[in-house]
mmCIF file of C-alpha atoms in Angstrom:
data_model
loop_
_atom_site.group_PDB
_atom_site.id
_atom_site.type_symbol
_atom_site.label_atom_id
_atom_site.label_comp_id
_atom_site.label_asym_id
_atom_site.label_seq_id
_atom_site.Cartn_x
_atom_site.Cartn_y
_atom_site.Cartn_z
ATOM 1 C CA UNK A 1439 -0.009 0.035 0.095
ATOM 2 C CA UNK A 1440 1.500 3.413 -1.040
ATOM 3 C CA UNK A 1441 0.987 5.359 2.218
ATOM 4 C CA UNK A 1442 4.304 7.160 3.181
ATOM 5 C CA UNK A 1443 4.489 7.543 6.913
ATOM 6 C CA UNK A 1444 5.367 11.303 6.534
ATOM 7 C CA UNK A 1445 2.314 11.674 4.610
ATOM 8 C CA UNK A 1446 -0.408 10.078 6.485
ATOM 9 C CA UNK A 1447 -1.191 13.262 8.475
ATOM 10 C CA UNK A 1448 -0.499 15.732 5.852
ATOM 11 C CA UNK A 1449 -3.219 18.006 4.512
ATOM 12 C CA UNK A 1450 -2.741 18.033 0.978
ATOM 13 C CA UNK A 1451 -4.180 20.272 -2.127
ATOM 14 C CA UNK A 1452 -6.284 18.499 -4.665
ATOM 15 C CA UNK A 1453 -3.577 18.967 -7.447
ATOM 16 C CA UNK A 1454 -0.917 17.446 -4.876
ATOM 17 C CA UNK A 1455 -3.060 14.494 -4.483
ATOM 18 C CA UNK A 1456 -3.590 13.925 -8.282
ATOM 19 C CA UNK A 1457 0.290 14.238 -8.588
ATOM 20 C CA UNK A 1458 0.841 11.693 -5.989
ATOM 21 C CA UNK A 1459 -1.778 9.181 -7.406
ATOM 22 C CA UNK A 1460 -0.049 9.368 -10.810
ATOM 23 C CA UNK A 1461 3.549 8.583 -9.225
ATOM 24 C CA UNK A 1462 1.936 5.736 -7.146
ATOM 25 C CA UNK A 1463 0.322 3.935 -10.228
ATOM 26 C CA UNK A 1464 3.126 4.953 -12.678
ATOM 27 C CA UNK A 1465 3.898 1.571 -14.681
ATOM 28 C CA UNK A 1466 0.674 0.094 -14.253
ATOM 29 C CA UNK A 1467 0.951 -0.450 -10.284
ATOM 30 C CA UNK A 1468 -2.090 -1.272 -8.378
ATOM 31 C CA UNK A 1469 -2.669 0.567 -5.269
ATOM 32 C CA UNK A 1470 -5.112 -0.830 -2.407
ATOM 33 C CA UNK A 1471 -6.709 1.452 0.236
ATOM 34 C CA UNK A 1472 -5.203 4.812 -0.729
ATOM 35 C CA UNK A 1473 -6.138 7.651 1.702
ATOM 36 C CA UNK A 1474 -5.364 11.295 1.968
ATOM 37 C CA UNK A 1475 -6.507 14.494 3.796
ATOM 38 C CA UNK A 1476 -7.168 17.065 1.281
ATOM 39 C CA UNK A 1477 -7.945 20.751 1.874
ATOM 40 C CA UNK A 1478 -11.108 21.482 -0.309
ATOM 41 C CA UNK A 1479 -10.982 25.147 1.120
ATOM 42 C CA UNK A 1480 -7.884 25.717 -0.916
ATOM 43 C CA UNK A 1481 -9.554 24.910 -4.220
ATOM 44 C CA UNK A 1482 -10.739 21.645 -6.026
ATOM 45 C CA UNK A 1483 -10.364 22.322 -9.794
ATOM 46 C CA UNK A 1484 -7.393 19.985 -11.437
ATOM 47 C CA UNK A 1485 -7.589 20.855 -15.086
ATOM 48 C CA UNK A 1486 -5.914 18.135 -17.322
ATOM 49 C CA UNK A 1487 -5.890 17.348 -21.119
ATOM 50 C CA UNK A 1488 -9.040 14.806 -20.341
ATOM 51 C CA UNK A 1489 -10.767 17.139 -17.969
ATOM 52 C CA UNK A 1490 -10.667 20.875 -18.971
ATOM 53 C CA UNK A 1491 -12.754 23.133 -16.677
ATOM 54 C CA UNK A 1492 -15.570 23.100 -18.947
ATOM 55 C CA UNK A 1493 -15.751 19.646 -18.758
ATOM 56 C CA UNK A 1494 -15.360 19.409 -15.047
ATOM 57 C CA UNK A 1495 -18.273 22.234 -14.612
ATOM 58 C CA UNK A 1496 -20.491 20.144 -16.978
ATOM 59 C CA UNK A 1497 -20.135 16.836 -15.160
ATOM 60 C CA UNK A 1498 -20.749 18.428 -11.754
ATOM 61 C CA UNK A 1499 -23.456 20.538 -12.613
ATOM 62 C CA UNK A 1500 -25.169 17.259 -14.136
ATOM 63 C CA UNK A 1501 -24.617 15.044 -11.220
ATOM 64 C CA UNK A 1502 -25.938 17.660 -8.858
ATOM 65 C CA UNK A 1503 -29.213 17.782 -10.668
ATOM 66 C CA UNK A 1504 -28.678 20.974 -12.419
ATOM 67 C CA UNK A 1505 -29.711 21.338 -16.265
ATOM 68 C CA UNK A 1506 -26.781 21.423 -18.773
ATOM 69 C CA UNK A 1507 -27.390 21.799 -22.800
ATOM 70 C CA UNK A 1508 -27.467 19.175 -25.149
ATOM 71 C CA UNK A 1509 -24.363 20.505 -26.745
ATOM 72 C CA UNK A 1510 -22.309 20.249 -23.541
ATOM 73 C CA UNK A 1511 -23.385 16.555 -23.105
ATOM 74 C CA UNK A 1512 -22.262 16.010 -26.832
ATOM 75 C CA UNK A 1513 -18.889 17.626 -26.282
ATOM 76 C CA UNK A 1514 -17.816 16.547 -22.953
ATOM 77 C CA UNK A 1515 -19.538 13.266 -21.961
ATOM 78 C CA UNK A 1516 -17.854 10.221 -22.978
ATOM 79 C CA UNK A 1517 -17.164 6.462 -21.884
ATOM 80 C CA UNK A 1518 -13.317 7.475 -21.111
ATOM 81 C CA UNK A 1519 -14.594 10.126 -18.902
ATOM 82 C CA UNK A 1520 -16.723 7.847 -16.864
ATOM 83 C CA UNK A 1521 -19.519 6.486 -18.476
ATOM 84 C CA UNK A 1522 -22.557 5.267 -16.376
ATOM 85 C CA UNK A 1523 -20.461 4.495 -13.529
ATOM 86 C CA UNK A 1524 -19.574 8.195 -12.944
ATOM 87 C CA UNK A 1525 -23.152 9.086 -13.284
ATOM 88 C CA UNK A 1526 -24.319 10.113 -9.973
ATOM 89 C CA UNK A 1527 -27.592 12.276 -10.645
ATOM 90 C CA UNK A 1528 -30.558 10.012 -9.987
ATOM 91 C CA UNK A 1529 -32.146 11.157 -6.734
ATOM 92 C CA UNK A 1530 -29.297 13.607 -5.665
ATOM 93 C CA UNK A 1531 -31.397 16.463 -4.936
ATOM 94 C CA UNK A 1532 -33.532 14.603 -2.508
ATOM 95 C CA UNK A 1533 -30.365 13.341 -1.066
ATOM 96 C CA UNK A 1534 -28.659 16.643 -0.721
ATOM 97 C CA UNK A 1535 -31.734 17.956 1.157
ATOM 98 C CA UNK A 1536 -31.893 15.144 3.382
ATOM 99 C CA UNK A 1537 -28.072 16.040 4.573
ATOM 100 C CA UNK A 1538 -28.991 19.769 4.689
ATOM 101 C CA UNK A 1539 -32.084 19.059 6.875
ATOM 102 C CA UNK A 1540 -29.974 16.613 8.948
ATOM 103 C CA UNK A 1541 -26.997 19.045 10.154
ATOM 104 C CA UNK A 1542 -29.596 22.206 10.047
ATOM 105 C CA UNK A 1543 -31.708 20.515 12.809
ATOM 106 C CA UNK A 1544 -28.828 18.362 14.638
ATOM 107 C CA UNK A 1545 -25.185 20.237 13.686
ATOM 108 C CA UNK A 1546 -23.215 17.549 15.322
ATOM 109 C CA UNK A 1547 -24.946 14.569 13.856
ATOM 110 C CA UNK A 1548 -23.287 11.282 12.748
ATOM 111 C CA UNK A 1549 -26.139 10.526 10.189
ATOM 112 C CA UNK A 1550 -25.513 13.113 7.349
ATOM 113 C CA UNK A 1551 -24.712 10.447 4.569
ATOM 114 C CA UNK A 1552 -25.242 10.411 1.118
ATOM 115 C CA UNK A 1553 -25.214 6.954 -0.405
ATOM 116 C CA UNK A 1554 -24.868 7.024 -4.331
ATOM 117 C CA UNK A 1555 -25.648 3.462 -5.351
ATOM 118 C CA UNK A 1556 -29.133 3.055 -5.665
ATOM 119 C CA UNK A 1557 -29.466 -0.636 -6.097
ATOM 120 C CA UNK A 1558 -28.104 -2.546 -3.079
ATOM 121 C CA UNK A 1559 -28.148 -5.704 -4.908
ATOM 122 C CA UNK A 1560 -26.627 -4.672 -8.242
ATOM 123 C CA UNK A 1561 -25.844 -7.280 -11.055
ATOM 124 C CA UNK A 1562 -22.269 -7.455 -11.723
ATOM 125 C CA UNK A 1563 -22.680 -7.300 -15.515
ATOM 126 C CA UNK A 1564 -24.412 -3.872 -15.246
ATOM 127 C CA UNK A 1565 -21.820 -0.802 -15.401
ATOM 128 C CA UNK A 1566 -24.772 1.588 -14.574
ATOM 129 C CA UNK A 1567 -25.049 -0.225 -11.307
ATOM 130 C CA UNK A 1568 -21.376 -0.227 -10.586
ATOM 131 C CA UNK A 1569 -20.850 3.303 -9.056
ATOM 132 C CA UNK A 1570 -17.265 4.072 -8.602
ATOM 133 C CA UNK A 1571 -18.393 6.837 -5.790
ATOM 134 C CA UNK A 1572 -20.043 4.879 -3.215
ATOM 135 C CA UNK A 1573 -20.712 7.182 -0.113
ATOM 136 C CA UNK A 1574 -19.938 10.601 1.314
ATOM 137 C CA UNK A 1575 -20.131 11.410 4.774
ATOM 138 C CA UNK A 1576 -20.688 15.137 5.821
ATOM 139 C CA UNK A 1577 -20.068 16.783 9.376
ATOM 140 C CA UNK A 1578 -19.594 20.087 11.143
ATOM 141 C CA UNK A 1579 -16.881 21.012 13.133
ATOM 142 C CA UNK A 1580 -16.218 24.276 15.288
ATOM 143 C CA UNK A 1581 -12.730 25.968 15.077
ATOM 144 C CA UNK A 1582 -11.135 25.478 18.463
ATOM 145 C CA UNK A 1583 -10.837 29.219 18.329
ATOM 146 C CA UNK A 1584 -14.682 29.624 18.238
ATOM 147 C CA UNK A 1585 -15.464 26.551 20.656
ATOM 148 C CA UNK A 1586 -16.758 28.881 23.433
ATOM 149 C CA UNK A 1587 -18.282 31.718 21.269
ATOM 150 C CA UNK A 1588 -22.275 32.077 21.132
ATOM 151 C CA UNK A 1589 -21.805 32.832 17.456
ATOM 152 C CA UNK A 1590 -20.122 29.844 15.953
ATOM 153 C CA UNK A 1591 -18.677 29.412 12.632
ATOM 154 C CA UNK A 1592 -19.017 25.819 11.391
ATOM 155 C CA UNK A 1593 -16.627 23.871 9.010
ATOM 156 C CA UNK A 1594 -18.371 21.462 6.658
ATOM 157 C CA UNK A 1595 -15.763 18.492 6.442
ATOM 158 C CA UNK A 1596 -16.564 15.358 4.666
ATOM 159 C CA UNK A 1597 -15.583 11.570 4.266
ATOM 160 C CA UNK A 1598 -15.568 10.136 0.747
ATOM 161 C CA UNK A 1599 -15.561 6.399 0.242
ATOM 162 C CA UNK A 1600 -14.492 5.374 -3.562
ATOM 163 C CA UNK A 1601 -15.111 1.591 -4.470
ATOM 164 C CA UNK A 1602 -12.161 2.364 -7.370
ATOM 165 C CA UNK A 1603 -10.351 5.263 -8.513
ATOM 166 C CA UNK A 1604 -8.353 5.785 -11.706
ATOM 167 C CA UNK A 1605 -5.743 8.557 -11.167
ATOM 168 C CA UNK A 1606 -6.862 10.089 -14.575
ATOM 169 C CA UNK A 1607 -10.895 10.468 -13.366
ATOM 170 C CA UNK A 1608 -9.655 11.883 -10.066
ATOM 171 C CA UNK A 1609 -10.045 15.586 -11.339
ATOM 172 C CA UNK A 1610 -13.832 14.795 -12.050
ATOM 173 C CA UNK A 1611 -14.674 12.998 -8.622
ATOM 174 C CA UNK A 1612 -13.072 15.594 -6.597
ATOM 175 C CA UNK A 1613 -14.565 18.261 -8.444
ATOM 176 C CA UNK A 1614 -17.876 16.831 -7.984
ATOM 177 C CA UNK A 1615 -17.425 16.288 -4.045
ATOM 178 C CA UNK A 1616 -16.010 19.976 -3.778
ATOM 179 C CA UNK A 1617 -19.216 21.406 -5.593
ATOM 180 C CA UNK A 1618 -21.456 19.122 -3.497
ATOM 181 C CA UNK A 1619 -19.688 20.240 -0.225
ATOM 182 C CA UNK A 1620 -20.350 24.068 -1.516
ATOM 183 C CA UNK A 1621 -24.006 23.216 -2.267
ATOM 184 C CA UNK A 1622 -24.652 21.577 1.172
ATOM 185 C CA UNK A 1623 -22.786 24.617 2.941
ATOM 186 C CA UNK A 1624 -24.932 27.396 0.933
ATOM 187 C CA UNK A 1625 -28.187 25.609 1.762
ATOM 188 C CA UNK A 1626 -27.229 25.442 5.592
ATOM 189 C CA UNK A 1627 -26.354 29.086 5.643
ATOM 190 C CA UNK A 1628 -29.830 30.064 4.136
ATOM 191 C CA UNK A 1629 -31.721 27.524 6.536
ATOM 192 C CA UNK A 1630 -29.551 28.935 9.341
ATOM 193 C CA UNK A 1631 -30.348 32.634 8.380
ATOM 194 C CA UNK A 1632 -34.023 31.695 8.279
ATOM 195 C CA UNK A 1633 -33.830 30.060 11.660
ATOM 196 C CA UNK A 1634 -31.861 32.716 13.486
ATOM 197 C CA UNK A 1635 -34.441 35.312 12.297
ATOM 198 C CA UNK A 1636 -37.161 33.135 13.979
ATOM 199 C CA UNK A 1637 -36.885 33.899 17.819
ATOM 200 C CA UNK A 1638 -38.778 30.766 18.614
ATOM 201 C CA UNK A 1639 -36.735 28.555 16.222
ATOM 202 C CA UNK A 1640 -33.310 28.944 17.512
ATOM 203 C CA UNK A 1641 -34.429 28.191 21.166
ATOM 204 C CA UNK A 1642 -31.106 28.629 22.713
ATOM 205 C CA UNK A 1643 -29.804 25.709 20.013
ATOM 206 C CA UNK A 1644 -26.916 26.174 17.671
ATOM 207 C CA UNK A 1645 -27.857 28.073 14.360
ATOM 208 C CA UNK A 1646 -25.931 26.812 11.405
ATOM 209 C CA UNK A 1647 -25.725 30.113 9.555
ATOM 210 C CA UNK A 1648 -21.885 30.781 9.344
ATOM 211 C CA UNK A 1649 -20.608 27.490 7.157
ATOM 212 C CA UNK A 1650 -17.280 27.157 5.095
ATOM 213 C CA UNK A 1651 -16.035 24.149 3.430
ATOM 214 C CA UNK A 1652 -13.020 22.661 4.924
ATOM 215 C CA UNK A 1653 -11.191 19.387 4.716
ATOM 216 C CA UNK A 1654 -11.990 16.023 2.723
ATOM 217 C CA UNK A 1655 -10.914 12.616 3.959
ATOM 218 C CA UNK A 1656 -10.481 10.739 0.887
ATOM 219 C CA UNK A 1657 -10.415 6.915 0.516
ATOM 220 C CA UNK A 1658 -10.224 4.704 -2.636
ATOM 221 C CA UNK A 1659 -10.160 0.953 -2.035
ATOM 222 C CA UNK A 1660 -8.441 0.368 -5.529
ATOM 223 C CA UNK A 1661 -6.401 2.802 -7.037
ATOM 224 C CA UNK A 1662 -5.201 2.615 -10.746
ATOM 225 C CA UNK A 1663 -3.681 4.951 -13.381
ATOM 226 C CA UNK A 1664 -6.151 4.986 -16.123
ATOM 227 C CA UNK A 1665 -9.646 3.615 -16.668
ATOM 228 C CA UNK A 1666 -9.396 1.501 -19.828
#
């Protein structure tokens, strides 16, 4: 397993993790249980020849349930870039709403989870059911400097579990998770602002109105170089 001891606790940028993935899988090496801590608040756009910025935006918008044009799909969507295994759109808006509701009502809940595969007993011949991204766990933390403050700033962190990851596809996956974290944080700010304006709603409880995205703990069971 490619897990240098001096880097286990390091918080890296998305680009640094992508570069490390490429080094680790150079020559066709297969890596098991690859994990890293990623600073999502330092940016999550990793542009490559396979994934220019426009392709990243198109895929993430689609997987977040947002409309994209037919021209965007024709230009940027392909089997090489992930195909049906990288299609996470089904039910995603309801899943996001569920996480937002959970964290808005119970800021320190351990149950704010998005499960991507919608078929728990998928046939192994179906690529559409063999999603690479399996689960994303979301949790709110309070910076130590604000721990005793009545007006708390929350940090939205997450853990992502990947069944498999090709290093060349990582830019698309981490961009989607980053956009997902931003979307949830924004919805929490809106709900928190509404709750904070209602004197009865807060009732002395923590109101989640100041939220920033923070860190992603990334785990891939199997890491390879390329999808093909």
